[in-house]
Coordinates of C-alpha atoms and ligand atoms in Angstrom, one line a residue:
M17 CA 30.1 -117.5 54.0
R18 CA 31.5 -114.3 52.6
I19 CA 35.6 -114.2 53.8
L20 CA 37.6 -111.2 53.2
V21 CA 41.3 -112.6 52.5
T22 CA 43.9 -110.2 53.3
G23 CA 47.2 -111.1 51.3
G24 CA 45.1 -113.6 48.9
A25 CA 46.7 -113.0 46.2
G26 CA 50.5 -114.0 48.1
Y27 CA 51.6 -117.8 47.9
I28 CA 49.8 -119.1 50.8
G29 CA 46.8 -116.6 50.4
S30 CA 46.2 -117.8 46.6
H31 CA 46.1 -121.7 47.2
T32 CA 43.4 -120.7 50.3
V33 CA 41.4 -118.8 47.7
L34 CA 41.3 -121.6 45.8
L35 CA 39.8 -124.1 48.7
L36 CA 37.6 -121.6 49.6
L37 CA 36.3 -121.1 46.3
E38 CA 35.6 -124.8 45.1
E39 CA 34.1 -124.6 48.8
G40 CA 31.4 -123.1 47.4
H41 CA 32.3 -119.7 49.6
E42 CA 32.1 -116.2 47.9
V43 CA 36.0 -114.4 48.4
H44 CA 37.1 -110.8 48.7
V45 CA 40.3 -110.3 48.7
F46 CA 42.4 -107.3 50.0
D47 CA 46.3 -107.4 49.1
N48 CA 48.2 -103.8 48.4
L49 CA 50.2 -106.3 45.6
S50 CA 53.5 -105.8 47.1
N51 CA 55.1 -109.0 47.4
S52 CA 52.0 -110.6 44.7
S53 CA 50.7 -110.6 41.4
P54 CA 47.1 -110.4 40.4
E55 CA 47.5 -113.2 37.8
A56 CA 47.8 -115.2 40.7
L57 CA 44.1 -115.0 41.0
N58 CA 43.3 -115.6 37.7
R59 CA 44.8 -118.7 37.3
V60 CA 42.7 -119.8 40.4
A61 CA 39.9 -118.3 38.4
E62 CA 41.0 -121.0 35.5
I63 CA 41.3 -123.5 38.0
T64 CA 38.1 -123.2 39.8
G65 CA 35.8 -121.1 37.1
R66 CA 34.6 -119.5 40.0
E67 CA 36.3 -115.6 41.1
A68 CA 37.4 -114.1 44.0
R69 CA 37.8 -109.8 43.7
L70 CA 40.6 -108.5 44.3
H71 CA 40.4 -105.2 46.4
V72 CA 43.7 -103.4 45.7
G73 CA 44.5 -101.9 49.5
D74 CA 46.6 -101.8 52.2
L75 CA 46.3 -102.3 56.0
L76 CA 48.0 -98.9 57.1
D77 CA 45.1 -97.2 55.2
Q78 CA 42.1 -97.6 57.6
R79 CA 40.1 -95.3 55.4
Q80 CA 40.2 -98.5 52.8
L81 CA 39.7 -100.8 55.1
D82 CA 36.6 -99.5 56.4
D83 CA 35.7 -98.7 53.3
V84 CA 35.5 -102.9 52.4
F85 CA 34.2 -103.4 55.4
A86 CA 31.0 -101.3 55.2
E87 CA 31.1 -102.2 51.8
L88 CA 31.0 -106.0 52.7
K89 CA 30.3 -106.8 55.6
P90 CA 32.1 -110.3 55.7
D91 CA 30.9 -113.1 57.7
A92 CA 35.1 -113.9 58.6
V93 CA 38.6 -113.0 58.1
I94 CA 41.6 -114.7 56.7
H95 CA 44.6 -112.7 57.7
F96 CA 47.8 -113.5 55.6
A97 CA 49.0 -110.1 54.8
G98 CA 52.1 -109.1 56.2
L99 CA 56.3 -109.2 55.5
K100 CA 57.9 -112.3 55.9
A101 CA 61.8 -111.7 55.6
V102 CA 63.9 -113.0 58.5
G103 CA 67.1 -111.3 57.0
E104 CA 65.0 -107.9 56.0
S105 CA 63.2 -107.6 59.3
V106 CA 66.5 -107.4 61.5
D107 CA 67.6 -104.6 59.4
F108 CA 64.0 -103.0 59.4
P109 CA 62.6 -103.3 62.1
L110 CA 60.2 -100.7 62.3
R111 CA 58.8 -101.7 58.7
Y112 CA 57.8 -104.8 60.0
Y113 CA 56.2 -103.5 62.8
R114 CA 54.3 -101.3 61.5
N115 CA 53.4 -103.6 58.6
N116 CA 52.4 -106.5 60.6
V117 CA 51.8 -105.2 64.0
T118 CA 50.0 -101.7 63.0
G119 CA 48.3 -103.4 59.8
T120 CA 46.9 -106.1 62.0
L121 CA 45.8 -103.6 64.7
N122 CA 44.2 -101.4 62.0
L123 CA 42.1 -104.6 61.0
L124 CA 41.4 -105.8 63.7
E125 CA 39.6 -102.2 64.4
A126 CA 37.8 -102.1 60.9
M127 CA 36.5 -105.7 62.2
D128 CA 35.2 -104.7 65.8
S129 CA 33.7 -101.3 64.0
H130 CA 32.0 -102.9 61.6
D131 CA 30.8 -106.0 63.7
V132 CA 33.2 -108.4 62.6
H133 CA 34.3 -110.8 65.0
T134 CA 36.0 -114.3 63.5
L135 CA 39.4 -114.1 62.0
V136 CA 42.0 -116.6 61.2
F137 CA 45.5 -115.6 61.2
S138 CA 48.9 -116.5 59.5
S139 CA 51.4 -117.2 62.4
S140 CA 54.6 -119.1 62.3
A141 CA 56.7 -122.0 64.4
T142 CA 59.1 -118.7 64.5
V143 CA 57.4 -117.4 67.7
Y144 CA 58.6 -120.3 69.9
G145 CA 62.3 -119.3 69.5
D146 CA 64.8 -121.5 70.6
A147 CA 62.6 -123.9 72.5
G148 CA 65.4 -125.8 73.7
V149 CA 63.1 -129.7 72.4
V150 CA 63.0 -130.7 69.2
K151 CA 59.1 -131.8 68.8
Y152 CA 57.2 -127.8 69.4
R153 CA 53.8 -128.6 70.9
E154 CA 51.7 -125.6 71.7
D155 CA 51.5 -125.1 75.2
L156 CA 55.5 -123.7 75.0
K157 CA 56.3 -120.3 75.8
L158 CA 56.5 -117.7 73.2
D159 CA 60.0 -116.8 72.7
A160 CA 60.8 -115.4 69.0
V161 CA 64.5 -114.0 68.8
N162 CA 64.3 -112.0 65.6
P163 CA 61.7 -109.0 64.9
Y164 CA 59.5 -110.7 62.0
G165 CA 59.2 -113.5 65.1
R166 CA 58.6 -110.9 67.4
T167 CA 55.6 -109.3 64.9
K168 CA 54.0 -112.5 65.2
M169 CA 54.3 -113.0 69.0
H170 CA 52.8 -109.8 69.7
V171 CA 49.8 -110.0 67.3
E172 CA 49.8 -113.4 68.7
Q173 CA 49.1 -111.5 72.7
M174 CA 47.0 -108.8 70.9
L175 CA 44.9 -111.5 69.7
E176 CA 44.5 -113.1 73.1
D177 CA 44.2 -109.7 74.8
V178 CA 41.2 -108.8 72.5
A179 CA 39.3 -112.7 72.9
G180 CA 39.8 -112.3 76.6
S181 CA 37.8 -108.7 76.5
S182 CA 34.9 -110.5 75.2
D183 CA 33.4 -113.8 73.9
K184 CA 32.3 -112.1 70.8
W185 CA 35.6 -113.1 69.4
H186 CA 36.4 -116.0 67.1
I187 CA 40.0 -116.2 66.8
A188 CA 42.3 -118.9 65.4
R189 CA 46.3 -118.4 65.0
L190 CA 47.5 -121.1 62.7
R191 CA 51.4 -121.4 63.3
Y192 CA 52.9 -122.5 59.8
F193 CA 56.1 -124.8 60.3
N194 CA 58.0 -124.5 57.0
P195 CA 55.1 -124.3 53.9
V196 CA 56.2 -125.5 50.3
G197 CA 54.8 -127.2 47.2
A198 CA 52.1 -126.0 45.0
H199 CA 48.9 -126.7 43.5
E200 CA 49.2 -130.0 41.5
S201 CA 47.9 -128.1 38.6
G202 CA 51.2 -126.1 38.5
R203 CA 49.7 -123.2 37.7
I204 CA 49.8 -121.2 40.6
G205 CA 53.4 -121.6 42.9
E206 CA 55.3 -119.5 45.1
D207 CA 57.1 -116.8 43.6
P208 CA 60.0 -115.0 45.6
T209 CA 61.0 -111.4 44.7
G210 CA 65.0 -111.3 44.1
I211 CA 66.9 -114.0 45.8
P212 CA 65.4 -116.6 47.8
N213 CA 65.7 -116.7 51.5
N214 CA 64.0 -120.2 51.6
L215 CA 65.4 -124.2 50.4
M216 CA 62.6 -124.5 48.6
P217 CA 62.4 -122.1 46.3
F218 CA 66.4 -121.7 46.1
I219 CA 66.4 -125.3 44.9
S220 CA 64.2 -124.9 42.5
Q221 CA 65.6 -121.8 41.3
V222 CA 69.1 -123.9 41.3
A223 CA 67.0 -126.7 39.2
V224 CA 65.7 -124.7 36.5
G225 CA 69.1 -123.1 36.0
R226 CA 67.8 -119.9 37.0
R227 CA 70.6 -119.9 40.0
P228 CA 74.1 -121.9 39.6
V229 CA 74.8 -123.9 42.5
L230 CA 72.4 -124.2 46.3
R231 CA 74.6 -123.1 49.5
I232 CA 74.1 -125.4 51.9
F233 CA 74.0 -123.6 55.1
G234 CA 76.1 -125.8 57.8
N235 CA 76.9 -129.8 57.5
D236 CA 77.9 -130.5 61.3
Y237 CA 74.8 -130.1 62.9
A238 CA 73.2 -133.1 65.5
T239 CA 71.5 -134.4 62.9
P240 CA 71.4 -137.9 60.9
D241 CA 73.7 -135.8 57.8
G242 CA 74.4 -133.3 59.7
T243 CA 72.5 -130.4 57.6
G244 CA 69.0 -128.5 59.4
V245 CA 66.0 -130.8 59.9
R246 CA 62.7 -128.9 59.5
D247 CA 59.0 -129.7 58.7
Y248 CA 58.2 -129.2 55.4
I249 CA 53.9 -128.8 54.8
H250 CA 52.2 -128.6 51.3
V251 CA 50.7 -125.6 50.8
V252 CA 47.2 -127.2 50.0
D253 CA 47.5 -129.4 53.6
L254 CA 48.5 -125.6 54.8
A255 CA 45.4 -124.1 53.3
A256 CA 42.8 -126.8 54.4
A257 CA 44.2 -126.1 57.7
H258 CA 42.6 -122.5 57.6
L259 CA 39.1 -124.0 56.4
A260 CA 38.8 -126.7 59.0
A261 CA 40.2 -123.4 61.6
L262 CA 37.5 -121.6 60.5
E263 CA 35.2 -124.1 60.7
Y264 CA 36.1 -124.3 64.5
C265 CA 36.1 -120.8 65.1
I266 CA 32.0 -120.2 63.7
D267 CA 30.8 -122.3 67.2
H268 CA 33.9 -121.0 69.6
S269 CA 35.2 -118.2 71.0
G270 CA 38.3 -117.3 72.4
A271 CA 41.9 -117.3 70.5
H272 CA 43.1 -120.4 70.0
A273 CA 46.4 -121.4 68.5
W274 CA 47.2 -124.8 66.7
N275 CA 50.7 -126.1 65.0
I276 CA 50.2 -126.3 61.2
G277 CA 53.0 -129.4 60.4
T278 CA 53.3 -132.5 59.6
G279 CA 55.1 -133.6 62.8
H280 CA 57.8 -135.3 60.7
G281 CA 61.2 -133.8 59.6
S282 CA 63.2 -133.6 57.1
S283 CA 67.2 -132.7 56.5
V284 CA 68.3 -130.4 53.5
M285 CA 69.7 -132.9 52.4
E286 CA 67.0 -135.1 52.1
V287 CA 64.9 -132.6 50.2
L288 CA 67.9 -132.0 47.9
H289 CA 67.6 -135.9 46.6
A290 CA 63.9 -135.6 46.7
F291 CA 64.3 -132.7 44.5
E292 CA 66.7 -134.8 42.2
R293 CA 64.4 -137.1 41.8
A294 CA 61.2 -135.7 40.9
S295 CA 63.2 -133.2 38.0
G296 CA 65.4 -135.6 37.2
R297 CA 68.4 -133.2 37.4
D298 CA 71.4 -133.5 39.2
I299 CA 71.3 -130.1 41.9
P300 CA 74.7 -128.4 42.0
F301 CA 75.7 -127.5 46.3
E302 CA 78.3 -127.0 47.9
L303 CA 79.0 -126.6 51.6
V304 CA 79.4 -123.6 53.5
D305 CA 79.1 -122.0 57.1
R306 CA 75.6 -122.3 59.3
R307 CA 73.5 -119.5 58.9
P308 CA 73.2 -117.2 62.1
G309 CA 70.3 -117.7 63.8
D310 CA 69.4 -121.2 62.3
L311 CA 68.3 -123.7 64.7
A312 CA 69.8 -127.7 64.6
E313 CA 66.3 -129.2 64.1
Y314 CA 62.6 -128.4 64.7
Y315 CA 59.0 -130.4 63.7
A316 CA 55.6 -129.7 65.1
D317 CA 53.3 -131.8 67.5
P318 CA 50.4 -131.1 65.5
T319 CA 48.4 -133.6 67.8
L320 CA 46.2 -130.5 68.8
A321 CA 44.9 -129.7 65.1
R322 CA 44.1 -132.9 64.7
E323 CA 42.2 -133.8 68.2
E324 CA 40.7 -130.1 67.9
I325 CA 39.5 -129.0 63.9
G326 CA 40.0 -132.8 62.7
W327 CA 42.9 -131.6 60.3
K328 CA 46.2 -133.6 59.1
A329 CA 48.5 -133.0 56.5
E330 CA 48.0 -135.5 54.0
R331 CA 51.0 -134.8 51.6
G332 CA 54.4 -136.2 52.2
L333 CA 57.7 -134.7 50.9
E334 CA 57.9 -136.6 47.5
E335 CA 54.7 -134.4 46.6
M336 CA 55.9 -131.6 47.9
V337 CA 59.0 -131.7 45.9
A338 CA 57.0 -132.9 42.8
D339 CA 54.3 -130.5 42.7
N340 CA 56.9 -127.5 43.5
W341 CA 58.7 -128.6 40.6
R342 CA 55.4 -128.5 38.0
W343 CA 55.3 -125.3 39.0
Q344 CA 58.9 -123.8 38.9
S345 CA 59.4 -126.1 35.3
T346 CA 56.4 -124.5 33.7
N347 CA 56.8 -120.9 35.1
P348 CA 60.4 -120.6 35.3
D349 CA 60.1 -117.0 35.8
G350 CA 57.4 -117.1 38.4
Y351 CA 54.5 -114.9 37.4
P352 CA 54.8 -113.1 34.2
D353 CA 55.2 -109.5 33.9
A354 CA 52.6 -106.7 33.1
D355 CA 52.6 -104.0 30.8
P356 CA 53.3 -100.9 33.1
A357 CA 50.0 -99.8 31.8
D358 CA 48.3 -102.2 33.7
L359 CA 49.6 -101.9 36.6
P360 CA 46.6 -100.6 39.6
D361 CA 46.9 -96.6 40.3
T362 CA 46.3 -96.8 43.8
D363 CA 49.5 -97.5 45.5
P364 CA 49.1 -96.3 49.3
S365 CA 51.6 -97.7 50.7
E366 CA 53.8 -95.2 48.9
E367 CA 52.4 -92.4 51.4
D368 CA 53.2 -94.7 54.1
G369 CA 56.6 -95.2 52.8
V370 CA 56.3 -99.1 53.3
K371 CA 59.3 -100.4 50.7
G372 CA 58.6 -102.9 48.4
S373 CA 55.4 -101.8 48.2
K374 CA 55.1 -100.4 44.6
P375 CA 52.6 -103.6 43.1
K376 CA 55.1 -106.3 42.4
R377 CA 53.9 -107.6 38.5
A378 CA 50.0 -106.9 37.5
T379 CA 48.1 -108.6 34.9
G380 CA 44.5 -107.3 35.6
P381 CA 42.4 -109.7 37.5
N382 CA 38.6 -110.1 36.2
E383 CA 37.5 -107.9 38.5
T384 CA 39.5 -105.5 40.8
T385 CA 38.0 -102.7 42.3
K386 CA 40.9 -100.1 43.3
L387 CA 40.3 -98.3 46.4
Ligands
NAD4 P1 53.3 -113.4 50.4 O1 54.3 -112.1 50.7 O2 53.4 -114.4 49.3 O3 51.8 -113.0 51.0 C1 51.6 -112.1 51.7 C2 50.6 -110.9 51.0 O4 50.3 -109.6 51.9 C3 51.4 -110.4 49.6 O5 50.1 -110.8 49.1 C4 51.3 -109.0 49.7 O6 51.1 -108.4 48.7 C5 50.3 -109.0 50.7 N1 50.7 -107.8 52.1 C6 51.7 -107.3 52.4 N2 51.4 -106.4 53.4 C7 50.5 -105.7 53.2 C8 49.4 -104.9 53.7 N3 50.3 -103.9 54.7 N4 48.4 -104.4 53.0 C9 47.4 -105.2 52.4 N5 48.4 -106.4 51.6 C10 49.9 -106.4 51.9 O7 53.8 -114.7 51.7 P2 52.6 -116.0 52.1 O8 54.5 -116.7 51.9 O9 51.5 -116.1 51.6 O10 53.0 -115.7 53.4 C11 51.4 -115.1 54.2 C12 51.4 -114.8 55.6 O11 52.0 -116.1 56.2 C13 51.8 -114.2 56.2 O12 51.8 -113.8 57.5 C14 53.4 -114.9 56.6 O13 54.4 -113.9 57.3 C15 52.8 -116.2 57.4 N6 54.0 -117.1 57.3 C16 54.3 -117.9 56.2 C17 55.5 -118.5 56.1 C18 56.1 -118.6 54.9 O14 57.3 -119.6 55.1 N7 55.5 -118.7 53.5 C19 55.7 -119.3 57.4 C20 55.1 -119.0 58.6 C21 54.2 -118.1 58.6
WQD5 C1 65.1 -124.6 55.9 C2 66.4 -124.9 56.1 C3 68.6 -123.7 56.4 C4 68.0 -121.8 52.3 C5 62.1 -119.6 57.8 C6 61.9 -118.8 58.9 C7 60.8 -119.0 59.5 C8 59.3 -119.4 58.6 C9 59.9 -120.2 57.1 C10 58.1 -117.6 58.3 C11 67.3 -124.7 57.4 C12 68.9 -124.1 55.1 C13 67.9 -122.4 53.8 C14 69.5 -122.1 51.8 C15 69.9 -123.5 53.0 N1 58.8 -118.2 57.7 N2 69.2 -123.7 53.7 N3 70.1 -123.1 51.8 O1 65.4 -120.7 58.0 O2 63.6 -123.0 59.3 O3 62.5 -120.7 58.4 O4 61.2 -119.7 56.9 O5 57.6 -117.4 59.2 O6 60.2 -117.9 60.2 O7 62.8 -118.6 59.8 O8 63.4 -122.1 56.6 O9 63.8 -122.5 53.9 O10 65.1 -120.8 55.2 O11 65.5 -123.5 55.7 O12 71.0 -124.9 53.1 O13 69.9 -121.3 50.4 O14 67.4 -124.6 55.3 O15 69.8 -123.9 56.9 O16 68.3 -125.9 57.7 P1 63.9 -121.7 57.8 P2 64.5 -121.6 55.3

């Protein structure tokens, strides 16, 4: 298949592009590089021996989207592009609604007008909010509690409405739990800008000496060791879920939703100790107050994904932390910075006013289209 991957230079996108190339698909990435480096795609090419073509463009620019669809006529779209920091979304909600909701609306309009109706969308467990139970099933009411989560919830509802309007739409909504880890090669991984918001990249940066200490947000939760419990999912297992969902979508219309998690929760202390074993290093930590908005414990019920798309997670916590450590220890500063002369000229988002939309780094992929 010819597949367009929005946000395909990012963390989860690049791992999915890798699997798509390995499966023999023709892959095109549409990304504004606001939170990613084209070096990720260079490395995917190095691992797979095949290349994805990068189209530098912004979802907020309908013309750029139309040009890509007119040129490519893809068979399907996997839609990762979006902003994802909960705290930032509280401070800048309009930026999040614009990028995530308007961006997806633009994408759907471009798809429809070019007769492309198969889509896999990156949703999040955050759409459930505080569900009042710890094991989340897909039939729970969606009730996101922060602007980021609400953008995902609104997009999910928009996708339901679109699919309700005509059988031509074949849509998967994947509700990721806590993606962590890296490709086993250690060549690609998560490379957050600034101070990491999430646990695993923070621990990795402490382990590698970039940060002095991990702050553990609360040890008085009603969990076995008092620290927060989450369902961490290896990014390669998560990437594989996209291929399974895509295959299902080929012969199923509608807007389907599946939880993508292991079904197993791990506490902050368990993750920390697993990381210490994998890295052979002590990880200094301090106990601090709870982080506002955090829940004590939740994890996926992944039964539906297993039954309907034949997907289940294969990798456990030990593999997640070992792969994370391989990536972080061999790339302590993430992807290398580029010579500014290599930066793509196109920065369409500047006129759109999306913060942080200057290309983060660029080292020049083999084949890049500037829109
Ligand atoms: P990421 O930031 O690494 O990747 C997102 C990519 O989208 C980046 O390459 C960025 O440059 C691009 N992008 C953003 N806005 C764009 C726009 N307007 N036009 C074109 N490109 C744009 O994030 P990720 O962790 O790989 O997440 C991918 C998706 O999965 C996101 O939609 C995110 O909300 C969702 N998700 C992530 C997590 C997580 O913890 N990482 C959990 C649940 C859901
Ligand atoms: C995990 C646990 C923290 C950092 C977030 C988003 C969610 C989704 C995934 C996109 C919690 C604790 C963390 C630290 C800590 N993203 N922690 N010290 O909050 O479950 O989910 O990322 O859709 O929407 O909300 O993940 O990794 O931030 O936290 O003690 O420095 O680690 O309190 O218990 P979270 P996380």
